Short mmCIF file of C-alpha atoms in Angstrom, two decimals:
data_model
loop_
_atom_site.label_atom_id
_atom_site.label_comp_id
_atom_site.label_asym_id
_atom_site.label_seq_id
_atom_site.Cartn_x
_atom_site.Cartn_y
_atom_site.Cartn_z
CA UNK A 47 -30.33 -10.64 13.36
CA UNK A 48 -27.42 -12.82 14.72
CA UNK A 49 -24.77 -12.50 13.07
CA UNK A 50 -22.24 -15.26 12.01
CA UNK A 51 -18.94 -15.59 14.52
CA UNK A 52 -15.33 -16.74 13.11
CA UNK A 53 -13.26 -18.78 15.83
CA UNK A 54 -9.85 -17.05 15.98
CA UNK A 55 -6.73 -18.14 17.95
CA UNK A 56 -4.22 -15.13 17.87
CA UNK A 57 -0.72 -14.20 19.88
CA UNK A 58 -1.17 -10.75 20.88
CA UNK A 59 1.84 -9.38 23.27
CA UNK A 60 3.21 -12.92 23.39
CA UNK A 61 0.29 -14.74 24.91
CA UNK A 62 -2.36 -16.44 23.15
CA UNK A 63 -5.85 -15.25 22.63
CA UNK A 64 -9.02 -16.96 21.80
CA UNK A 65 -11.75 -15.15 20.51
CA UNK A 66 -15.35 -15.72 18.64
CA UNK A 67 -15.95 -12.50 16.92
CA UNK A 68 -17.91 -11.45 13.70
CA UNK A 69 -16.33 -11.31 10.36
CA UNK A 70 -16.10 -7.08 9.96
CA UNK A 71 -14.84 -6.77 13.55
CA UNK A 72 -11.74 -4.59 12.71
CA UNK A 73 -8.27 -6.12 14.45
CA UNK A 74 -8.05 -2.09 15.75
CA UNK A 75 -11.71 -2.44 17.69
CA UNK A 76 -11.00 -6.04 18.97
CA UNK A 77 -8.02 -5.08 20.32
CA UNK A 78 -9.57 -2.06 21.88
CA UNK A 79 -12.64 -3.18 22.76
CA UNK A 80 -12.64 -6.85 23.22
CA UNK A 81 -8.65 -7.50 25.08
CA UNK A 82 -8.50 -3.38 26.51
CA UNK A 83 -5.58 -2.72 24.74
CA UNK A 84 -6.29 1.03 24.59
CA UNK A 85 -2.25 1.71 23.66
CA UNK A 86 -3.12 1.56 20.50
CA UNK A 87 -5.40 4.35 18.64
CA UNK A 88 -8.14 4.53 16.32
CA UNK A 89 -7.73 7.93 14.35
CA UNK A 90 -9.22 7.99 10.67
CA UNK A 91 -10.67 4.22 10.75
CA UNK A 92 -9.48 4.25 6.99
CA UNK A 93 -5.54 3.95 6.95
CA UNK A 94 -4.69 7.46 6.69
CA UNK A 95 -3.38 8.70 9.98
CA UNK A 96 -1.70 5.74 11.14
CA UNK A 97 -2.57 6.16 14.90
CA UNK A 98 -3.38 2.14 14.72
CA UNK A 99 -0.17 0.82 13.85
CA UNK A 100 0.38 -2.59 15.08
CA UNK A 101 2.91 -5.07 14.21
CA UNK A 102 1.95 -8.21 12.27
CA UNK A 103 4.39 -10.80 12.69
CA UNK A 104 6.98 -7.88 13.03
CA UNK A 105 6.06 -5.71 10.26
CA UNK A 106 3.90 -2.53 10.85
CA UNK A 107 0.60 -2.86 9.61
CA UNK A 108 -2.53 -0.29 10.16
CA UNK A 109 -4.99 -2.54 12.59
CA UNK A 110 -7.89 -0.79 11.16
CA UNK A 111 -7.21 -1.93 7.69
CA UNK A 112 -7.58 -5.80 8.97
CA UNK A 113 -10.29 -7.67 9.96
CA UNK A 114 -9.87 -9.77 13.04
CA UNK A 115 -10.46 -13.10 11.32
CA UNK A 116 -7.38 -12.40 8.80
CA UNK A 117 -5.12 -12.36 11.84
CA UNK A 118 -5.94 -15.82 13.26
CA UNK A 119 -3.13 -17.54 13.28
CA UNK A 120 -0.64 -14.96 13.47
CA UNK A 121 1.39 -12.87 16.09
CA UNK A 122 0.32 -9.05 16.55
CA UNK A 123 2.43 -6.88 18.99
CA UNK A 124 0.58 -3.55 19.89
CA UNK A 125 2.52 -0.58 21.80
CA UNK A 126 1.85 -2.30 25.03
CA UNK A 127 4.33 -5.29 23.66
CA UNK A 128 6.93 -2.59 23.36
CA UNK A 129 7.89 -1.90 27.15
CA UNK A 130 10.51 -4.69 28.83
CA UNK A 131 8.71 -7.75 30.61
CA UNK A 132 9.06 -5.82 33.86
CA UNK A 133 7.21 -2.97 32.46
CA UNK A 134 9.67 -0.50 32.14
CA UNK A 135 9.74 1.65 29.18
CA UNK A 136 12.12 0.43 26.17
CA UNK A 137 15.07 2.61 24.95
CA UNK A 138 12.83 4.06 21.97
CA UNK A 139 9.78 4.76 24.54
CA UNK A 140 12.60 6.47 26.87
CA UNK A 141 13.57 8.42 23.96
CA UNK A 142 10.39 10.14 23.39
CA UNK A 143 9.54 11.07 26.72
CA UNK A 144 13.74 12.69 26.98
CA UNK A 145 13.26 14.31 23.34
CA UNK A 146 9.47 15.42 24.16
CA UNK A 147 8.45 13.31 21.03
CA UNK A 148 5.15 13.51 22.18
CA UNK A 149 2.62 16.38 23.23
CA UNK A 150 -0.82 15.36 23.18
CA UNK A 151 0.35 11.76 22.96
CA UNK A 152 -2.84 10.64 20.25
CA UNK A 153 -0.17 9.81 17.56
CA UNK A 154 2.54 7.92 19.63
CA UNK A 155 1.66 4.62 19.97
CA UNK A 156 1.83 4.38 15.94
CA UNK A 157 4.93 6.34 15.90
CA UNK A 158 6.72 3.70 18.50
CA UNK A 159 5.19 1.17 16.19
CA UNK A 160 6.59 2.64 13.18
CA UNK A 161 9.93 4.05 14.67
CA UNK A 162 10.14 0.31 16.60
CA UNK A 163 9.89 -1.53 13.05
CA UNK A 164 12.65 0.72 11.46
CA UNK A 165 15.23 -0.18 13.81
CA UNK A 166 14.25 -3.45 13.86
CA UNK A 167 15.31 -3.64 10.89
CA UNK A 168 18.17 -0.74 10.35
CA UNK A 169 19.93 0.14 13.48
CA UNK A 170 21.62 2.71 11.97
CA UNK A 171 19.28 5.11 9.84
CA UNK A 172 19.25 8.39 8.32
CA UNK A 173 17.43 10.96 9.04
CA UNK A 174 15.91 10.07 5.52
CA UNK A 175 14.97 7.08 6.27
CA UNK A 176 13.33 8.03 10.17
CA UNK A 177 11.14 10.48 8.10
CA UNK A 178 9.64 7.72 5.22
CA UNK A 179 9.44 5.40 8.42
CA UNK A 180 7.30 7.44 10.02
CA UNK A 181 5.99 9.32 6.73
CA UNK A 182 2.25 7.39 7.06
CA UNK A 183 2.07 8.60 10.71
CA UNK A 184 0.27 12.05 11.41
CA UNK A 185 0.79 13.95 14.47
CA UNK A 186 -1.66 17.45 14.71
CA UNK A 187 0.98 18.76 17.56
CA UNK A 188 3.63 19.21 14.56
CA UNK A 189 6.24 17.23 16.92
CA UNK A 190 7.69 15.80 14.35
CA UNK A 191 11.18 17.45 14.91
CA UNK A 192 10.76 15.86 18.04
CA UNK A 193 10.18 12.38 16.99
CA UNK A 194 12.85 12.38 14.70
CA UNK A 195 15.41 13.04 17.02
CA UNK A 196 13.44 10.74 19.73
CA UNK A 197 14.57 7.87 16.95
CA UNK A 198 18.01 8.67 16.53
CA UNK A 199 18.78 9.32 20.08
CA UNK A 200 17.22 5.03 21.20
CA UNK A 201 18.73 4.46 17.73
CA UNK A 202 22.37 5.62 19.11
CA UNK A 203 21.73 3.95 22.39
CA UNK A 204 21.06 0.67 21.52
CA UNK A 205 23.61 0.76 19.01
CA UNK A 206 25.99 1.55 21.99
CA UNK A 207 24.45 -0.78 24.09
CA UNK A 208 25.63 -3.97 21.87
CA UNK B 587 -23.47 22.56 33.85
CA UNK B 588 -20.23 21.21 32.64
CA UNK B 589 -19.92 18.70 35.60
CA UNK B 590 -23.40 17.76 34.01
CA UNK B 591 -21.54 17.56 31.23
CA UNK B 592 -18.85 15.55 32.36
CA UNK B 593 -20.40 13.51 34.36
CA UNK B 594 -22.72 12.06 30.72
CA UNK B 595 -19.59 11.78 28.64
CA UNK B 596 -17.97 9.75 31.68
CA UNK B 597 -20.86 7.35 31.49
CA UNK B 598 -20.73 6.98 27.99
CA UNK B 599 -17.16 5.72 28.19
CA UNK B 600 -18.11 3.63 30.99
CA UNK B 601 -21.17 1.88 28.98
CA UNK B 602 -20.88 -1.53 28.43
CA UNK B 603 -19.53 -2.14 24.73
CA UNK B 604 -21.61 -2.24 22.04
CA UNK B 605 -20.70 -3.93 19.08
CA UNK B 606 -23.02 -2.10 16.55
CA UNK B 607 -21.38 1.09 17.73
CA UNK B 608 -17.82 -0.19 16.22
CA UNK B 609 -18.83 -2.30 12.84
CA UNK B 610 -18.17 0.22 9.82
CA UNK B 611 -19.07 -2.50 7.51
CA UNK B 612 -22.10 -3.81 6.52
CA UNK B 613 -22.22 -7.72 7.56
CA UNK B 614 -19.96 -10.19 5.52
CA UNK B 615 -19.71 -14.13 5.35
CA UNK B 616 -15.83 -14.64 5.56
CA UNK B 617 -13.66 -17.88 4.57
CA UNK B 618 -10.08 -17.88 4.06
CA UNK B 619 -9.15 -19.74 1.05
CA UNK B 620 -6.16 -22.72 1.71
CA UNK B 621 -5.34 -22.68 -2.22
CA UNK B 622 -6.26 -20.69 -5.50
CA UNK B 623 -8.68 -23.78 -6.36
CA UNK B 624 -10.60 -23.05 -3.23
CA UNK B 625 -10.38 -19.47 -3.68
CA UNK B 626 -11.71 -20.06 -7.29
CA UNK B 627 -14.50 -22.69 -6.40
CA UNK B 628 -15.96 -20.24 -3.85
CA UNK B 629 -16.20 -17.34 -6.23
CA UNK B 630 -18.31 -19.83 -8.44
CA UNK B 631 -20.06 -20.48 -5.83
CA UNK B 632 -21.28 -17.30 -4.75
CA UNK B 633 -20.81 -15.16 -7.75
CA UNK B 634 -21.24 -11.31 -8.18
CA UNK B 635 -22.30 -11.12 -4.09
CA UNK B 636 -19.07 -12.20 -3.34
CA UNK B 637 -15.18 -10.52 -2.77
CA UNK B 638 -11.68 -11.07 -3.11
CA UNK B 639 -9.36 -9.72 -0.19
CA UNK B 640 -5.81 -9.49 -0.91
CA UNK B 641 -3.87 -6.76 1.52
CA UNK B 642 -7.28 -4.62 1.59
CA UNK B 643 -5.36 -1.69 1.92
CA UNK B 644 -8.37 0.10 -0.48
CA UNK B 645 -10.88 -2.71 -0.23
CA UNK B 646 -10.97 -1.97 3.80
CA UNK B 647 -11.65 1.88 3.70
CA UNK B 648 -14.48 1.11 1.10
CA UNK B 649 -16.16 -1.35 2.61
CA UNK B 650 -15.58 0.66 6.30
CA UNK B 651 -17.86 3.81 3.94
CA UNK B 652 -19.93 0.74 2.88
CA UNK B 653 -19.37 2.15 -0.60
CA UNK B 654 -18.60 -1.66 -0.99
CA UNK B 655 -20.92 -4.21 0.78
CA UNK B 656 -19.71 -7.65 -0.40
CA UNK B 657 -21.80 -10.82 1.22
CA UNK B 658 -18.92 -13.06 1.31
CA UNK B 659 -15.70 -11.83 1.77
CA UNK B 660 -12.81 -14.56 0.12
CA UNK B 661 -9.63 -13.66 2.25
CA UNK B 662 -6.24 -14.99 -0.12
CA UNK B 663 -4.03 -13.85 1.96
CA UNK B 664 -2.43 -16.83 3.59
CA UNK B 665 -2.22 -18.95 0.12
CA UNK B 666 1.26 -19.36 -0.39
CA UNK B 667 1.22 -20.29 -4.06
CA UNK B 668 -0.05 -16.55 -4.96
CA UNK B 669 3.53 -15.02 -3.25
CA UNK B 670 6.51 -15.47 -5.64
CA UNK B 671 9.26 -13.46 -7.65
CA UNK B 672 10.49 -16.02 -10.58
CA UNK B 673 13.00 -14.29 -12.80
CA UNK B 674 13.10 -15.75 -15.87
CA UNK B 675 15.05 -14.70 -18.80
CA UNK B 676 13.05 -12.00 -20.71
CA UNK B 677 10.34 -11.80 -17.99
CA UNK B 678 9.92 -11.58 -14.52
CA UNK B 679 6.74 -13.17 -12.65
CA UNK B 680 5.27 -12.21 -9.65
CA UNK B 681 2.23 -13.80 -7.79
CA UNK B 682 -0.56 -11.59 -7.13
CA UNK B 683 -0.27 -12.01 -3.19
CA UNK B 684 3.39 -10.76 -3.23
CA UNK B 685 3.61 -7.81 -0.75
CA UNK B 686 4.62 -4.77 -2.31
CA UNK B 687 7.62 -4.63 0.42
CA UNK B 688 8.92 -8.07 -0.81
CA UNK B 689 8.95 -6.29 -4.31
CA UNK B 690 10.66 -3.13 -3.41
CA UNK B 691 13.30 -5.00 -1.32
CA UNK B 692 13.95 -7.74 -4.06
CA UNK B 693 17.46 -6.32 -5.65
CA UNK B 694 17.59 -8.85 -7.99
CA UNK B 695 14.31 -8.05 -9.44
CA UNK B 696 14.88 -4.56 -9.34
CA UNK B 697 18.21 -4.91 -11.58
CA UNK B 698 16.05 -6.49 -14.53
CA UNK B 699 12.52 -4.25 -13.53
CA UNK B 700 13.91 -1.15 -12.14
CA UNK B 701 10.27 0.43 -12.79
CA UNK B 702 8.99 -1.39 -10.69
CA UNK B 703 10.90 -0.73 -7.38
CA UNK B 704 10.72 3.30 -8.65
CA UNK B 705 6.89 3.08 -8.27
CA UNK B 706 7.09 1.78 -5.06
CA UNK B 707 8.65 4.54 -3.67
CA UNK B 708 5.44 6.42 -4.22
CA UNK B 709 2.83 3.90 -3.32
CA UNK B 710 1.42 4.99 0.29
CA UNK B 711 3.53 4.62 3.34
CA UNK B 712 5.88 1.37 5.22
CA UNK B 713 2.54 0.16 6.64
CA UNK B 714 0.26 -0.29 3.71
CA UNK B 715 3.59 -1.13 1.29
CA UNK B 716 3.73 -4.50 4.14
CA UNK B 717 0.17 -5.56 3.54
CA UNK B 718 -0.94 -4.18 0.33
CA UNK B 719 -0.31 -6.57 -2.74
CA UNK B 720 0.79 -5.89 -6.25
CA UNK B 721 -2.02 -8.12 -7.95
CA UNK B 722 -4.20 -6.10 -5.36
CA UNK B 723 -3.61 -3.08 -6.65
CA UNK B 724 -3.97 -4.16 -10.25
CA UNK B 725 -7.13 -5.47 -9.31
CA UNK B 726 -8.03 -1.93 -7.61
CA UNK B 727 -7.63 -0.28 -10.82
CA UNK B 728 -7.05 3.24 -9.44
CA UNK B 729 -6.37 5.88 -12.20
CA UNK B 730 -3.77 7.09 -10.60
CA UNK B 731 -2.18 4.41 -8.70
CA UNK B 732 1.01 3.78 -9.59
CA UNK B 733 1.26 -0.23 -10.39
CA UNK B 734 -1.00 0.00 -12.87
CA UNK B 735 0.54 2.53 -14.92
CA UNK B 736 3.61 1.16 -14.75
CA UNK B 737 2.02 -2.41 -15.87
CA UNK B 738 0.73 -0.48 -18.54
CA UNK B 739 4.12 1.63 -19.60
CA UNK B 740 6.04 -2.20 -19.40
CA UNK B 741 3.00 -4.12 -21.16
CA UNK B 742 2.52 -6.66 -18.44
CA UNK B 743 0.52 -9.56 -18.68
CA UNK B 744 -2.24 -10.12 -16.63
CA UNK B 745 -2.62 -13.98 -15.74
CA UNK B 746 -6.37 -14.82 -14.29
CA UNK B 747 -7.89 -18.15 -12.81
CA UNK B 748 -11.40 -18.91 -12.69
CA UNK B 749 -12.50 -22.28 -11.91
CA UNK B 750 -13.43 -23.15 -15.68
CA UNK B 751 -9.26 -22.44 -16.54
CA UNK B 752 -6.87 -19.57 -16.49
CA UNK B 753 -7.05 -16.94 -19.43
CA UNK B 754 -3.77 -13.89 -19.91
CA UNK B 755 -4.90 -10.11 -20.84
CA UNK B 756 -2.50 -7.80 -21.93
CA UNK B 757 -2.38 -4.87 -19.49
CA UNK B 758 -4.17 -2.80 -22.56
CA UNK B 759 -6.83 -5.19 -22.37
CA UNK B 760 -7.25 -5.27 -18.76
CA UNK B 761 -8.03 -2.21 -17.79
CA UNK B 762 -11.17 -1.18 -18.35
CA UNK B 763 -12.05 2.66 -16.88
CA UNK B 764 -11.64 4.09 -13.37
CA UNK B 765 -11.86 1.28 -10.95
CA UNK B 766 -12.64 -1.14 -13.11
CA UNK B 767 -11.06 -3.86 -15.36
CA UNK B 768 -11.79 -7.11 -17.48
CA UNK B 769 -11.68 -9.19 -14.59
CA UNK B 770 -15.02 -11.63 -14.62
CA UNK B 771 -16.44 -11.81 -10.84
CA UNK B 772 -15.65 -15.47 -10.57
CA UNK B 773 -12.16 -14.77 -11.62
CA UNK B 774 -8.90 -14.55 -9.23
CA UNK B 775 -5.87 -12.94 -10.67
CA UNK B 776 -2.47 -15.20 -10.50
CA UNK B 777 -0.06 -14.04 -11.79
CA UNK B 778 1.76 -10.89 -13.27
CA UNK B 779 4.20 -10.94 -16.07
CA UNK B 780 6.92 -7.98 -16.22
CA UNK B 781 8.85 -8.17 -19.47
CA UNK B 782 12.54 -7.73 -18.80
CA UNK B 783 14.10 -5.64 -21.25
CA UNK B 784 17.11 -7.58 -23.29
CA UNK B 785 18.13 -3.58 -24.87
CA UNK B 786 21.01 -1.95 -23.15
CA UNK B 787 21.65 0.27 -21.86
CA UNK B 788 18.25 0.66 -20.46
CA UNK B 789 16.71 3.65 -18.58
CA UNK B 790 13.67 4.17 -16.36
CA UNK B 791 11.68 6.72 -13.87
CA UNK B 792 8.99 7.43 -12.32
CA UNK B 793 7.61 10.71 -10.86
CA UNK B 794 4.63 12.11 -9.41
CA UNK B 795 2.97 15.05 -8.01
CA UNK B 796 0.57 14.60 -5.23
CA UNK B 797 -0.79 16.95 -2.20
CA UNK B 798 1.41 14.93 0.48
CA UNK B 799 3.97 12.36 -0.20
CA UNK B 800 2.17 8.87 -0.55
CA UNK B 801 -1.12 10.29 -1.44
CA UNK B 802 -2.97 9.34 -4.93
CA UNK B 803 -1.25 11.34 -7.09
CA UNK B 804 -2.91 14.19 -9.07
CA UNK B 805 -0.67 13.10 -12.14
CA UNK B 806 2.15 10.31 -12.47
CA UNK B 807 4.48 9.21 -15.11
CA UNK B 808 6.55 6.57 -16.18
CA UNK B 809 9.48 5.77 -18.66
CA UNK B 810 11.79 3.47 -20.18
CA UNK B 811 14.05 3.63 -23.02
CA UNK B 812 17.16 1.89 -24.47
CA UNK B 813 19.83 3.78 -25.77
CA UNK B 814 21.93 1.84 -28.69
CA UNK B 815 26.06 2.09 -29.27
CA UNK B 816 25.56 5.32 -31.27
CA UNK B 817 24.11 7.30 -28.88
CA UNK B 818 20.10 6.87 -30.48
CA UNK B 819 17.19 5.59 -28.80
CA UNK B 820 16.51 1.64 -29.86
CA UNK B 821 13.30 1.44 -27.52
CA UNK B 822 11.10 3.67 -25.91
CA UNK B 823 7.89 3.57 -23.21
CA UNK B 824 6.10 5.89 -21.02
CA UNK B 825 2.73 6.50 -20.29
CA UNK B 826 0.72 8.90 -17.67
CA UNK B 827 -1.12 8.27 -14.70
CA UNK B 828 -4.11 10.45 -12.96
CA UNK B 829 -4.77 12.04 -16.66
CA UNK B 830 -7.75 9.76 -17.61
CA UNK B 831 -9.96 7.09 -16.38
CA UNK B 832 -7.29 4.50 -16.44
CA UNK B 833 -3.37 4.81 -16.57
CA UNK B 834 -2.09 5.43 -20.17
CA UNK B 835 0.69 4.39 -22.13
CA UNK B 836 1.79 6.22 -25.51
CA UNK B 837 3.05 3.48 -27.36
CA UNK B 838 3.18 5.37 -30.96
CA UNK B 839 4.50 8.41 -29.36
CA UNK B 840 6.69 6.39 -28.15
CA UNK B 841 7.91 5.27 -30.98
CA UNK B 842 8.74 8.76 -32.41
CA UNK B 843 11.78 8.59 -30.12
CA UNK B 844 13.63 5.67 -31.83
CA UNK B 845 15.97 6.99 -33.64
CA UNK B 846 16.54 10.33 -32.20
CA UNK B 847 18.94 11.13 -29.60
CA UNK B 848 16.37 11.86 -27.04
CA UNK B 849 17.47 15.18 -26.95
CA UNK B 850 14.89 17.78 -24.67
CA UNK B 851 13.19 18.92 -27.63
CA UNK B 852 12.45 15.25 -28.66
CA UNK B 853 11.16 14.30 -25.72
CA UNK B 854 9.51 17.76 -24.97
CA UNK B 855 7.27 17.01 -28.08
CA UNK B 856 6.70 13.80 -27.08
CA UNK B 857 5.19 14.62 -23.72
CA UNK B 858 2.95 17.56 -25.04
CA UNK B 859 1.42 14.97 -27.67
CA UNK B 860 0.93 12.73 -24.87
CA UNK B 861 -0.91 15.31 -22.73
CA UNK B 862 -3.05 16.36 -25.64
CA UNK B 863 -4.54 12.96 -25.55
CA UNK B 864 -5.22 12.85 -21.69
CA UNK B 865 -8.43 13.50 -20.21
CA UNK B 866 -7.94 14.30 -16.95
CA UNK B 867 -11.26 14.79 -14.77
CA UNK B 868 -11.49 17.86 -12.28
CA UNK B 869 -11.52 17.71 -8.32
CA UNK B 870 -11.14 19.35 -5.51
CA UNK B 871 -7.44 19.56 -5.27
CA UNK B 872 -6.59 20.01 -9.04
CA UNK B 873 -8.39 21.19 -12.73
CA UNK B 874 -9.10 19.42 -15.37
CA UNK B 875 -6.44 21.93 -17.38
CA UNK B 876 -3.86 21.74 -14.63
CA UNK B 877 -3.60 18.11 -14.35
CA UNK B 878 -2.96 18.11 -17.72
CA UNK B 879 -0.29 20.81 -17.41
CA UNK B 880 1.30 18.17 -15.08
CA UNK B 881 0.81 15.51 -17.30
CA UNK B 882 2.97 17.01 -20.06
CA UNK B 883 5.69 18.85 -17.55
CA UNK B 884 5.85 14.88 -15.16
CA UNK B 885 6.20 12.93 -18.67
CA UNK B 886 9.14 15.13 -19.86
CA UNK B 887 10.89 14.51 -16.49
CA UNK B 888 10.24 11.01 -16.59
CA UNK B 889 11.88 10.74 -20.16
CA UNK B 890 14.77 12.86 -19.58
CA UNK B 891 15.42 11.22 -16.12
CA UNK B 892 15.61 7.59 -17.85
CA UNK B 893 17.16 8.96 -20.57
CA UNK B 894 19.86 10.06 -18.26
CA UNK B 895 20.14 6.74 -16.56
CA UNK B 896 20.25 5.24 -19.69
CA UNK B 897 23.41 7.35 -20.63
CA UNK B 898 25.18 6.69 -17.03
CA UNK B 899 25.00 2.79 -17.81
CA UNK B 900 27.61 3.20 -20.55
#
C-alpha cells in the first residue's frame, strides 16, 4: 500500500532540508532516521521523558510529539546545533562534562535543550527556575544535582563573559 | 555465545531503515489549513473520519497507541487568526491556537484573569506549555486537566465555527463527560471568552495533587471570590477537578459564601458539600474514597488561599 508523501522544506542546524516523507513520520524519527541526527533521543515516544527535546524556532518542544509535515517551514535546532561552528562544545555543554551532569548520557541531549532554552531566555536564574526548566526532563542516573549546578556554573560564565 | 550475540544486535543497527519499524500511527491524510474557513470546509468535507491538530500535545501520544486513528489529520497550527489575547473590558478573549506559554507570560492578562496563569503553573512541563494550546486542551476535555476546570470555575464561553456559522456554549454546556464535549465533528473551536471580574478586591488559586509535578492530577481545585468594603464575600467560584467525569464547578455552594466572612468554617463546609457531590472514579494511583478526601481538603485550600489574596489587595 503506498502511502501518501508531504513535500517539506525545513532549517534544521541552520541549513535547509528537503524532504518527501509520509504524514505520521514523527519530527524525532526523521531526524534520526532520515538526516542521522542521533544527538537527539527517542525515550517514551509519548512526551513524557523528554529525551527528544528539540528547539522549534527557539522554544523547546518534544520532537516526538510533532509530525514532520507540521514543521515545514520552520527552523528546528537539535543538540548537534548547540556546539560552536568549529565544533567545539558550548559553555553549557562544557558545563556538564566539568559538573559530571551526565552519567549514562541517554537524558542529555534534552537537558542541553531544555537548560539551552532557559538561558536563552533568563541569564540569570534560580535554582527554582533551573529545576521547572528542566522539570519535563527524566534522567534514571538521578544526576540531577549534577545538572543543576552544570546550569548555573555556563549560566555564571556567560554572564561573565559579556 | 555473546559475541553471537553481539555480533546480531550489531547487524540489526546496521540494517537498512525501515520505515514501518518507526510509524506509531496508523496512516493519516494531512493538510495544513491557511485560515479557519479552510480548516472548517475540510472538516465538512471529510466528516467524522477526520481530525483537528492544534499543539497535539495529547492528540500525538493517542494516535502514537493508535487509540486514535483519524484518516485526515487538519493541522491549525500555522493559522494566525486562531492566536490572540484581546482584553476587553469585562472579558478577556483568547484564540484557540494561543500557546499556553503566550498565556502564562501575558502580565496584562494575568492582572484581569489571574486563574488562568495559576493553572498554568500545573499544566505539564516548558516543552508541552510551548506547543500545547488552550482551545486544545478544552477540546481534549481531560477530567482532570486543569484549563477546563478553570473554564468551568470562571464560566467561559466556548466560541465554535463550523462551516454552516459559528454557535457560543457556555462552559456548562460544553462539556460533556470524560473526554468528550458538545463539539459537532465538523466544528473548529475559535475562540474562548474569560469573564473579567469588575468585584474588588478579587481573589483566586489553584492547587493540585498529582504523583509528580506536571502529571494529570489525581484531584485539582480552583477559586475565586470578591471580598466587599466590610470585610464579606460579594462573589464566590470554585469548582473541582479529577473528582468526576468532567471538571466541576459548585455554583450554589458557591453562593452560600456571599455574605459570610469566608471564615475556615465557612469555607470548610463549603468544600465538604462540594466533595459529597463528586464522583471520583478509582485507578491505579488513587481510590475512589481518597480522591474524594482530596477533593474536599484541595477545595478548602483553594478558598482560603484566594480568600487570602483577596484580603492582601486591600
Amino acid at each position: 500500500v503506498s502511502e501518501t508523501l508531504y513535500a517539506v522544506a525545513i532549517e534544521v542546524n541552520g541549513k535547509r532540508c528537503e524532504a518527501r516523507v509520509p504524514a505520521r513520520l514523527s519530527l524525532v524519527d526523521w531526524l534520526r532516521d532520515e538526516l542521522r541526527l542521533t544527538g537527539t533521543h527517542v525515550g517514551c515516544e509519548h512526551g513524557i521523558c523528554g529525551a527528544c527535546s528539540v528547539m522549534l524556532d527557539g522554544e523547546p518542544v518534544r520532537s516526538c510529539l510533532m509530525y514532520t509535515a507540521q514543521a515545514n517551514g520552520h527552523r528546528i535546532t537539535t543538540v548537534e546545533g548547540l556546539a560552536k561552528p568549529d565544533g567545539s562544545m558550548s559553555a553549557l555543554q562544557d558545563a556538564f562534562c566539568e559538573t559530571h551532569g551526565l552519567q549514562c548520557g541517554y537524558c542529555t541531549p534534552g537537558m542541553l535543550i531544555a537548560a539551552q532554552g532557559l538561558l536563552n531566555s533568563n541569564p540569570n536564574p534560580t535554582e527554582e527556575q533551573i529545576r521547572d526548566a528542566i522539570g519535563g526532563n527524566l534522567c534514571r542516573c538521578t544526576g540531577y544535582q549534577q545538572i543543576v549546578e552544570a546550569v548555573e556554573l555556563a549560566a555564571r560564565r556567560l554572564r561573565e563573559a559579556k | 555465545v555473546h559475541r553471537a550475540r553481539a555480533g546480531r544486535i550489531l547487524a540489526l543497527s546496521l540494517r537498512p531503515h525501515s520505515r514501518d519499524r518507526t510509524l506509531k500511527a496508523v496512516s493519516f491524510e494531512y493538510a495544513r489549513a491557511a485560515s479557519l474557513a479552510e480548516a472548517c470546509a475540510l472538516l465538512a468535507t471529510h466528516g467524522d473520519s477526520a481530525k483537528l491538530i492544534a499543539g497535539g500535545q495529547s492528540l500525538v501520544p493517542m494516535m502514537a497507541m493508535r487509540l486514535v486513528r483519524p484518516a485526515f489529520l487538519v493541522d491549525i497550527n500555522e493559522i494566525g487568526a486562531l492566536k490572540f489575547v484581546k482584553i476587553e473590558k469585562d472579558v478577556v478573549r483568547i484564540g484557540a491556537c494561543t500557546r499556553q506559554c503566550v498565556v502564562e507570560h501575558d502580565d496584562a492578562l494575568a492582572a484581569r484573569v489571574p486563574l488562568l496563569r495559576q493553572a498554568l503553573g500545573w499544566v505539564g512541563h516548558v516543552q508541552t506549555r510551548n506547543r500545547g494550546t488552550v482551545g486544545g486542551s478544552l477540546a481534549h476535555a481531560d477530567p482532570s486537566a486543569e484549563l477546563p476546570l478553570a473554564a468551568q470555575v470562571l464560566g467561559a464561553k466556548i466560541v465554535l465555527r463550523s462551516a454552516k456559522g459559528t454557535r457560543t456554549l457556555d462552559s456548562g454546556n460544553f462539556f460533556t463527560g470524560p473526554m468528550s464535549t458538545a463539539m459537532r465533528p465538523v466544528e473548529c473551536l475559535e475562540e474562548i471568552h474569560w469573564p473579567i471580574w469588575g468585584e474588588k478586591p478579587c481573589g483566586s488559586a489553584f492547587t493540585e495533587i498529582s504523583i509528580r509535578h506536571g502529571d494529570f492530577a489525581m484531584a485539582a481545585a480552583a477559586a475565586q471570590v470578591a471580598i466587599g468594603a466590610d470585610g464579606r464575600c460579594t462573589r464566590a467560584a470554585f469548582g473541582l477537578g479529577g473528582a468526576a467525569g468532567m471538571p466541576l464547578a459548585f455554583p450554589k455552594i458557591a453562593a452560600r459564601l456571599v455574605g459570610t466572612k469566608l471564615e475556615d468554617k465557612a469555607i470548610e463546609d463549603a468544600a465538604g458539600d462540594a466533595a459529597k457531590e463528586c464522583d471520583p472514579g478509582s485507578d491505579l494511583h488513587a481510590t475512589k474514597a481518597y480522591r474524594r478526601h482530596l477533593a474536599g481538603v484541595l477545595a478548602g485550600r483553594a478558598l482560603r488561599e484566594a480568600r487570602d489574596r483577596a484580603k492582601a489587595v486591600r
